[in-house]
């Protein structure tokens, strides 16, 4: 029975994967051997975390990235949207997933919402295992969107290859995110809603902060991009920046090191 479930997931079976993810969320102890078997087949997907304050437009931005990697790059895409938990049921509010599904989603895209259930760091406790399942399914790139809880969202960097921090000009949360270390952990920083006053100033400030960091010449220098998620402006450049970071990690050997740690 377990071998059948494993084989179905390796073949990309959405129903089998959804059932296993549900069991992972519910902390069903009977599926531990299935997860460990899948672990031996995973490790090829590239993972991208998207974090930022509530209202920064992460979900809309993510929808455009899904479209870019499906239509422009012909990549199989997985999306894990970690939603705030319902205080009554512990289940995820499906707002993020519904916004992403308004994009051009096809059979090459698998989206799953997870409830944070109060787990610190803006993530669900089960998020890393769900990444594993999507990896074993054969997804080329997997996005993890963290709950916009501000300071703790930086924890997402621990389970992804590329971390994207989304900021918006004129929001007090921007300062909090900068204090929390988003500049330290983000590989790419996005100033979204770039048509707002102060977008250029925020971009310049972020670039100045990055320039002050001490790092070796061979290290990756985080890029700061302007986007307008409502129109899609700048999202293609963001997609290209993700691929540039992947190339850097691959050539430097860092990608292999990251995957071995998990």
mmCIF file of C-alpha atoms in Angstrom:
data_model
loop_
_atom_site.group_PDB
_atom_site.id
_atom_site.type_symbol
_atom_site.label_atom_id
_atom_site.label_comp_id
_atom_site.label_asym_id
_atom_site.label_seq_id
_atom_site.Cartn_x
_atom_site.Cartn_y
_atom_site.Cartn_z
ATOM 1 C CA UNK A 1 0.000 0.000 0.000
ATOM 2 C CA UNK A 2 2.783 2.412 0.956
ATOM 3 C CA UNK A 3 4.758 1.529 -2.169
ATOM 4 C CA UNK A 4 1.665 2.256 -4.291
ATOM 5 C CA UNK A 5 1.273 5.690 -2.710
ATOM 6 C CA UNK A 6 4.960 6.463 -3.181
ATOM 7 C CA UNK A 7 4.850 5.421 -6.838
ATOM 8 C CA UNK A 8 1.748 7.496 -7.510
ATOM 9 C CA UNK A 9 3.384 10.582 -6.026
ATOM 10 C CA UNK A 10 6.581 9.972 -8.005
ATOM 11 C CA UNK A 11 4.351 9.830 -11.094
ATOM 12 C CA UNK A 12 2.910 13.233 -10.199
ATOM 13 C CA UNK A 13 -0.493 12.003 -8.987
ATOM 14 C CA UNK A 14 -2.196 15.065 -7.488
ATOM 15 C CA UNK A 15 -4.769 13.132 -5.442
ATOM 16 C CA UNK A 16 -2.143 10.906 -3.817
ATOM 17 C CA UNK A 17 0.024 13.932 -3.043
ATOM 18 C CA UNK A 18 -2.906 15.893 -1.614
ATOM 19 C CA UNK A 19 -3.819 12.985 0.670
ATOM 20 C CA UNK A 20 -0.256 12.668 1.957
ATOM 21 C CA UNK A 21 -0.012 16.419 2.537
ATOM 22 C CA UNK A 22 -3.244 16.301 4.522
ATOM 23 C CA UNK A 23 -1.796 13.495 6.656
ATOM 24 C CA UNK A 24 1.408 15.492 7.144
ATOM 25 C CA UNK A 25 -0.601 18.501 8.330
ATOM 26 C CA UNK A 26 -2.565 16.315 10.725
ATOM 27 C CA UNK A 27 0.698 14.799 12.028
ATOM 28 C CA UNK A 28 -0.386 11.264 11.188
ATOM 29 C CA UNK A 29 2.453 9.029 12.488
ATOM 30 C CA UNK A 30 1.588 6.255 10.035
ATOM 31 C CA UNK A 31 3.028 8.137 7.060
ATOM 32 C CA UNK A 32 6.562 8.731 8.368
ATOM 33 C CA UNK A 33 8.009 5.854 6.322
ATOM 34 C CA UNK A 34 6.347 7.191 3.147
ATOM 35 C CA UNK A 35 7.883 10.622 3.716
ATOM 36 C CA UNK A 36 11.316 9.124 4.336
ATOM 37 C CA UNK A 37 11.080 7.006 1.175
ATOM 38 C CA UNK A 38 10.150 10.085 -0.856
ATOM 39 C CA UNK A 39 13.136 11.903 0.629
ATOM 40 C CA UNK A 40 15.439 9.541 -1.278
ATOM 41 C CA UNK A 41 13.797 10.653 -4.539
ATOM 42 C CA UNK A 42 13.798 14.397 -3.817
ATOM 43 C CA UNK A 43 16.447 17.088 -4.048
ATOM 44 C CA UNK A 44 16.154 18.311 -7.625
ATOM 45 C CA UNK A 45 13.542 21.065 -7.262
ATOM 46 C CA UNK A 46 14.596 24.685 -6.803
ATOM 47 C CA UNK A 47 12.804 26.341 -3.903
ATOM 48 C CA UNK A 48 11.907 30.013 -3.551
ATOM 49 C CA UNK A 49 10.534 31.703 -0.445
ATOM 50 C CA UNK A 50 8.405 34.833 -0.665
ATOM 51 C CA UNK A 51 8.024 36.807 2.542
ATOM 52 C CA UNK A 52 6.806 40.236 3.547
ATOM 53 C CA UNK A 53 4.250 42.140 5.549
ATOM 54 C CA UNK A 54 0.515 41.619 5.095
ATOM 55 C CA UNK A 55 -0.764 43.840 2.303
ATOM 56 C CA UNK A 56 2.531 43.944 0.425
ATOM 57 C CA UNK A 57 1.049 42.123 -2.573
ATOM 58 C CA UNK A 58 2.946 38.843 -2.172
ATOM 59 C CA UNK A 59 0.141 36.640 -3.486
ATOM 60 C CA UNK A 60 -0.507 38.736 -6.589
ATOM 61 C CA UNK A 61 3.216 38.879 -7.283
ATOM 62 C CA UNK A 62 3.434 35.117 -6.847
ATOM 63 C CA UNK A 63 0.637 34.621 -9.350
ATOM 64 C CA UNK A 64 2.683 36.447 -11.983
ATOM 65 C CA UNK A 65 5.751 34.346 -11.156
ATOM 66 C CA UNK A 66 3.728 31.149 -11.592
ATOM 67 C CA UNK A 67 2.683 32.366 -15.023
ATOM 68 C CA UNK A 68 6.255 33.363 -15.938
ATOM 69 C CA UNK A 69 7.804 30.014 -15.058
ATOM 70 C CA UNK A 70 4.998 28.013 -16.705
ATOM 71 C CA UNK A 71 4.581 30.040 -19.890
ATOM 72 C CA UNK A 72 8.067 31.448 -20.437
ATOM 73 C CA UNK A 73 10.197 28.659 -18.983
ATOM 74 C CA UNK A 74 7.922 25.601 -19.328
ATOM 75 C CA UNK A 75 8.681 24.538 -15.762
ATOM 76 C CA UNK A 76 6.438 22.445 -13.508
ATOM 77 C CA UNK A 77 5.513 24.643 -10.547
ATOM 78 C CA UNK A 78 4.530 23.936 -6.948
ATOM 79 C CA UNK A 79 3.114 26.597 -4.633
ATOM 80 C CA UNK A 80 2.754 26.387 -0.864
ATOM 81 C CA UNK A 81 0.745 29.306 0.512
ATOM 82 C CA UNK A 82 0.924 29.385 4.294
ATOM 83 C CA UNK A 83 -2.297 31.099 5.366
ATOM 84 C CA UNK A 84 -3.276 32.395 8.803
ATOM 85 C CA UNK A 85 -5.185 29.761 10.741
ATOM 86 C CA UNK A 86 -8.845 30.034 11.566
ATOM 87 C CA UNK A 87 -9.132 30.442 15.318
ATOM 88 C CA UNK A 88 -12.125 28.093 15.291
ATOM 89 C CA UNK A 89 -10.963 25.258 13.055
ATOM 90 C CA UNK A 90 -7.202 25.587 12.763
ATOM 91 C CA UNK A 91 -7.643 25.387 8.994
ATOM 92 C CA UNK A 92 -6.134 27.747 6.454
ATOM 93 C CA UNK A 93 -8.051 30.671 5.022
ATOM 94 C CA UNK A 94 -7.833 30.043 1.289
ATOM 95 C CA UNK A 95 -7.466 33.660 0.207
ATOM 96 C CA UNK A 96 -3.900 33.264 -1.025
ATOM 97 C CA UNK A 97 -4.623 30.132 -3.025
ATOM 98 C CA UNK A 98 -7.686 31.693 -4.662
ATOM 99 C CA UNK A 99 -5.721 34.771 -5.720
ATOM 100 C CA UNK A 100 -3.030 32.637 -7.298
ATOM 101 C CA UNK A 101 -5.584 30.477 -9.100
ATOM 102 C CA UNK A 102 -6.957 33.531 -10.861
ATOM 103 C CA UNK A 103 -3.805 33.340 -12.984
ATOM 104 C CA UNK A 104 -3.297 30.938 -15.870
ATOM 105 C CA UNK A 105 -3.040 27.746 -13.842
ATOM 106 C CA UNK A 106 -2.848 24.411 -15.679
ATOM 107 C CA UNK A 107 -1.987 20.792 -14.911
ATOM 108 C CA UNK A 108 1.667 21.762 -14.502
ATOM 109 C CA UNK A 109 0.861 23.778 -11.381
ATOM 110 C CA UNK A 110 0.107 22.258 -7.972
ATOM 111 C CA UNK A 111 -1.051 24.662 -5.251
ATOM 112 C CA UNK A 112 -1.550 23.864 -1.604
ATOM 113 C CA UNK A 113 -2.589 26.103 1.281
ATOM 114 C CA UNK A 114 -1.278 25.245 4.731
ATOM 115 C CA UNK A 115 -2.507 26.610 8.037
ATOM 116 C CA UNK A 116 0.189 28.271 10.122
ATOM 117 C CA UNK A 117 -1.659 27.174 13.300
ATOM 118 C CA UNK A 118 0.287 29.693 15.311
ATOM 119 C CA UNK A 119 3.631 28.201 14.314
ATOM 120 C CA UNK A 120 6.383 30.789 14.720
ATOM 121 C CA UNK A 121 8.271 32.168 11.779
ATOM 122 C CA UNK A 122 5.297 32.722 9.488
ATOM 123 C CA UNK A 123 5.528 29.111 8.365
ATOM 124 C CA UNK A 124 3.555 25.958 8.959
ATOM 125 C CA UNK A 125 5.297 23.241 10.969
ATOM 126 C CA UNK A 126 4.670 20.892 8.040
ATOM 127 C CA UNK A 127 5.960 23.225 5.294
ATOM 128 C CA UNK A 128 9.348 21.555 4.796
ATOM 129 C CA UNK A 129 7.766 18.101 4.389
ATOM 130 C CA UNK A 130 5.242 19.480 1.905
ATOM 131 C CA UNK A 131 8.140 20.936 -0.089
ATOM 132 C CA UNK A 132 9.592 17.416 -0.080
ATOM 133 C CA UNK A 133 6.363 15.930 -1.474
ATOM 134 C CA UNK A 134 6.188 18.473 -4.308
ATOM 135 C CA UNK A 135 9.863 17.883 -5.047
ATOM 136 C CA UNK A 136 9.258 14.126 -5.299
ATOM 137 C CA UNK A 137 6.291 14.814 -7.617
ATOM 138 C CA UNK A 138 8.747 16.255 -10.109
ATOM 139 C CA UNK A 139 8.136 19.969 -9.698
ATOM 140 C CA UNK A 140 10.990 22.027 -11.134
ATOM 141 C CA UNK A 141 10.427 25.056 -8.938
ATOM 142 C CA UNK A 142 8.518 25.347 -5.657
ATOM 143 C CA UNK A 143 7.379 28.631 -4.123
ATOM 144 C CA UNK A 144 6.699 28.975 -0.405
ATOM 145 C CA UNK A 145 4.774 32.073 0.651
ATOM 146 C CA UNK A 146 5.038 32.855 4.357
ATOM 147 C CA UNK A 147 2.401 34.488 6.519
ATOM 148 C CA UNK A 148 2.995 38.232 6.680
ATOM 149 C CA UNK A 149 3.906 38.258 10.339
ATOM 150 C CA UNK A 150 6.827 40.638 9.984
ATOM 151 C CA UNK A 151 9.840 39.927 12.153
ATOM 152 C CA UNK A 152 9.607 36.136 12.299
ATOM 153 C CA UNK A 153 9.190 35.684 8.538
ATOM 154 C CA UNK A 154 12.955 35.613 8.071
ATOM 155 C CA UNK A 155 12.837 31.982 9.233
ATOM 156 C CA UNK A 156 11.684 31.033 5.744
ATOM 157 C CA UNK A 157 15.268 31.380 4.507
ATOM 158 C CA UNK A 158 16.118 28.130 6.274
ATOM 159 C CA UNK A 159 14.014 25.917 3.999
ATOM 160 C CA UNK A 160 14.462 27.562 0.577
ATOM 161 C CA UNK A 161 17.239 28.139 -1.950
ATOM 162 C CA UNK A 162 16.278 31.711 -2.815
ATOM 163 C CA UNK A 163 14.561 34.083 -0.403
ATOM 164 C CA UNK A 164 12.590 37.064 -1.726
ATOM 165 C CA UNK A 165 11.645 39.876 0.643
ATOM 166 C CA UNK A 166 8.720 42.045 -0.461
ATOM 167 C CA UNK A 167 8.454 45.614 0.825
ATOM 168 C CA UNK A 168 6.046 48.434 0.006
ATOM 169 C CA UNK A 169 6.801 52.169 0.232
ATOM 170 C CA UNK A 170 4.918 54.052 2.914
ATOM 171 C CA UNK A 171 4.239 51.092 5.208
ATOM 172 C CA UNK A 172 5.616 51.150 8.746
ATOM 173 C CA UNK A 173 6.183 47.407 8.445
ATOM 174 C CA UNK A 174 9.031 48.112 6.018
ATOM 175 C CA UNK A 175 11.166 49.518 8.812
ATOM 176 C CA UNK A 176 10.272 46.579 11.042
ATOM 177 C CA UNK A 177 11.266 44.111 8.345
ATOM 178 C CA UNK A 178 14.578 45.870 7.819
ATOM 179 C CA UNK A 179 15.234 45.794 11.569
ATOM 180 C CA UNK A 180 14.279 42.120 11.700
ATOM 181 C CA UNK A 181 17.013 41.285 9.236
ATOM 182 C CA UNK A 182 15.162 40.856 5.949
ATOM 183 C CA UNK A 183 18.110 42.581 4.290
ATOM 184 C CA UNK A 184 20.382 39.980 5.873
ATOM 185 C CA UNK A 185 18.494 36.922 4.636
ATOM 186 C CA UNK A 186 16.866 38.036 1.372
ATOM 187 C CA UNK A 187 18.681 37.163 -1.841
ATOM 188 C CA UNK A 188 16.335 39.407 -3.805
ATOM 189 C CA UNK A 189 14.418 42.364 -2.397
ATOM 190 C CA UNK A 190 11.295 43.589 -4.158
ATOM 191 C CA UNK A 191 9.849 47.053 -3.709
ATOM 192 C CA UNK A 192 6.272 46.348 -4.802
ATOM 193 C CA UNK A 193 3.584 48.926 -5.614
ATOM 194 C CA UNK A 194 6.376 50.908 -7.237
ATOM 195 C CA UNK A 195 3.944 53.521 -8.526
ATOM 196 C CA UNK A 196 3.600 54.799 -4.964
ATOM 197 C CA UNK A 197 5.474 57.839 -3.752
ATOM 198 C CA UNK A 198 8.734 56.912 -2.079
ATOM 199 C CA UNK A 199 9.415 53.731 -4.057
ATOM 200 C CA UNK A 200 12.602 55.094 -5.574
ATOM 201 C CA UNK A 201 13.824 56.360 -2.205
ATOM 202 C CA UNK A 202 13.164 52.999 -0.546
ATOM 203 C CA UNK A 203 15.041 51.207 -3.330
ATOM 204 C CA UNK A 204 18.014 53.571 -2.908
ATOM 205 C CA UNK A 205 17.974 53.069 0.876
ATOM 206 C CA UNK A 206 17.962 49.291 0.523
ATOM 207 C CA UNK A 207 20.810 49.384 -1.978
ATOM 208 C CA UNK A 208 22.819 51.594 0.388
ATOM 209 C CA UNK A 209 22.254 49.156 3.259
ATOM 210 C CA UNK A 210 23.348 46.250 1.050
ATOM 211 C CA UNK A 211 26.471 48.129 -0.064
ATOM 212 C CA UNK A 212 27.485 48.601 3.580
ATOM 213 C CA UNK A 213 27.480 44.866 4.244
ATOM 214 C CA UNK A 214 30.868 43.186 4.397
ATOM 215 C CA UNK A 215 31.085 40.258 2.016
ATOM 216 C CA UNK A 216 33.599 38.524 -0.194
ATOM 217 C CA UNK A 217 33.846 39.536 -3.869
ATOM 218 C CA UNK A 218 32.561 36.099 -4.887
ATOM 219 C CA UNK A 219 29.441 36.333 -2.699
ATOM 220 C CA UNK A 220 25.994 36.994 -4.138
ATOM 221 C CA UNK A 221 24.975 40.633 -3.890
ATOM 222 C CA UNK A 222 21.218 40.925 -3.282
ATOM 223 C CA UNK A 223 19.404 42.769 -6.036
ATOM 224 C CA UNK A 224 16.644 45.312 -5.402
ATOM 225 C CA UNK A 225 13.834 45.371 -7.962
ATOM 226 C CA UNK A 226 10.785 47.570 -8.490
ATOM 227 C CA UNK A 227 7.501 45.821 -9.332
ATOM 228 C CA UNK A 228 3.804 46.544 -9.713
ATOM 229 C CA UNK A 229 2.049 43.276 -9.006
ATOM 230 C CA UNK A 230 -1.350 44.586 -10.092
ATOM 231 C CA UNK A 231 -0.086 45.121 -13.654
ATOM 232 C CA UNK A 232 2.722 42.572 -13.720
ATOM 233 C CA UNK A 233 5.337 45.240 -14.381
ATOM 234 C CA UNK A 234 8.786 44.080 -13.295
ATOM 235 C CA UNK A 235 7.753 40.479 -12.640
ATOM 236 C CA UNK A 236 9.594 39.104 -15.671
ATOM 237 C CA UNK A 237 12.773 40.782 -14.415
ATOM 238 C CA UNK A 238 12.095 39.173 -11.022
ATOM 239 C CA UNK A 239 11.805 35.760 -12.658
ATOM 240 C CA UNK A 240 15.126 36.309 -14.413
ATOM 241 C CA UNK A 241 16.731 37.402 -11.124
ATOM 242 C CA UNK A 242 15.592 34.136 -9.507
ATOM 243 C CA UNK A 243 17.241 32.151 -12.297
ATOM 244 C CA UNK A 244 20.411 34.248 -11.982
ATOM 245 C CA UNK A 245 20.590 33.435 -8.287
ATOM 246 C CA UNK A 246 20.042 29.752 -9.042
ATOM 247 C CA UNK A 247 22.927 29.854 -11.520
ATOM 248 C CA UNK A 248 25.159 31.532 -8.917
ATOM 249 C CA UNK A 249 24.296 28.907 -6.292
ATOM 250 C CA UNK A 250 24.932 26.085 -8.749
ATOM 251 C CA UNK A 251 28.305 27.366 -9.939
ATOM 252 C CA UNK A 252 29.510 28.167 -6.417
ATOM 253 C CA UNK A 253 28.466 24.781 -5.052
ATOM 254 C CA UNK A 254 26.162 26.429 -2.510
ATOM 255 C CA UNK A 255 23.038 24.832 -3.970
ATOM 256 C CA UNK A 256 24.379 21.345 -3.359
ATOM 257 C CA UNK A 257 25.353 22.316 0.202
ATOM 258 C CA UNK A 258 21.872 23.698 0.899
ATOM 259 C CA UNK A 259 20.188 20.529 -0.330
ATOM 260 C CA UNK A 260 22.466 18.266 1.704
ATOM 261 C CA UNK A 261 21.583 20.147 4.897
ATOM 262 C CA UNK A 262 17.880 19.388 4.526
#
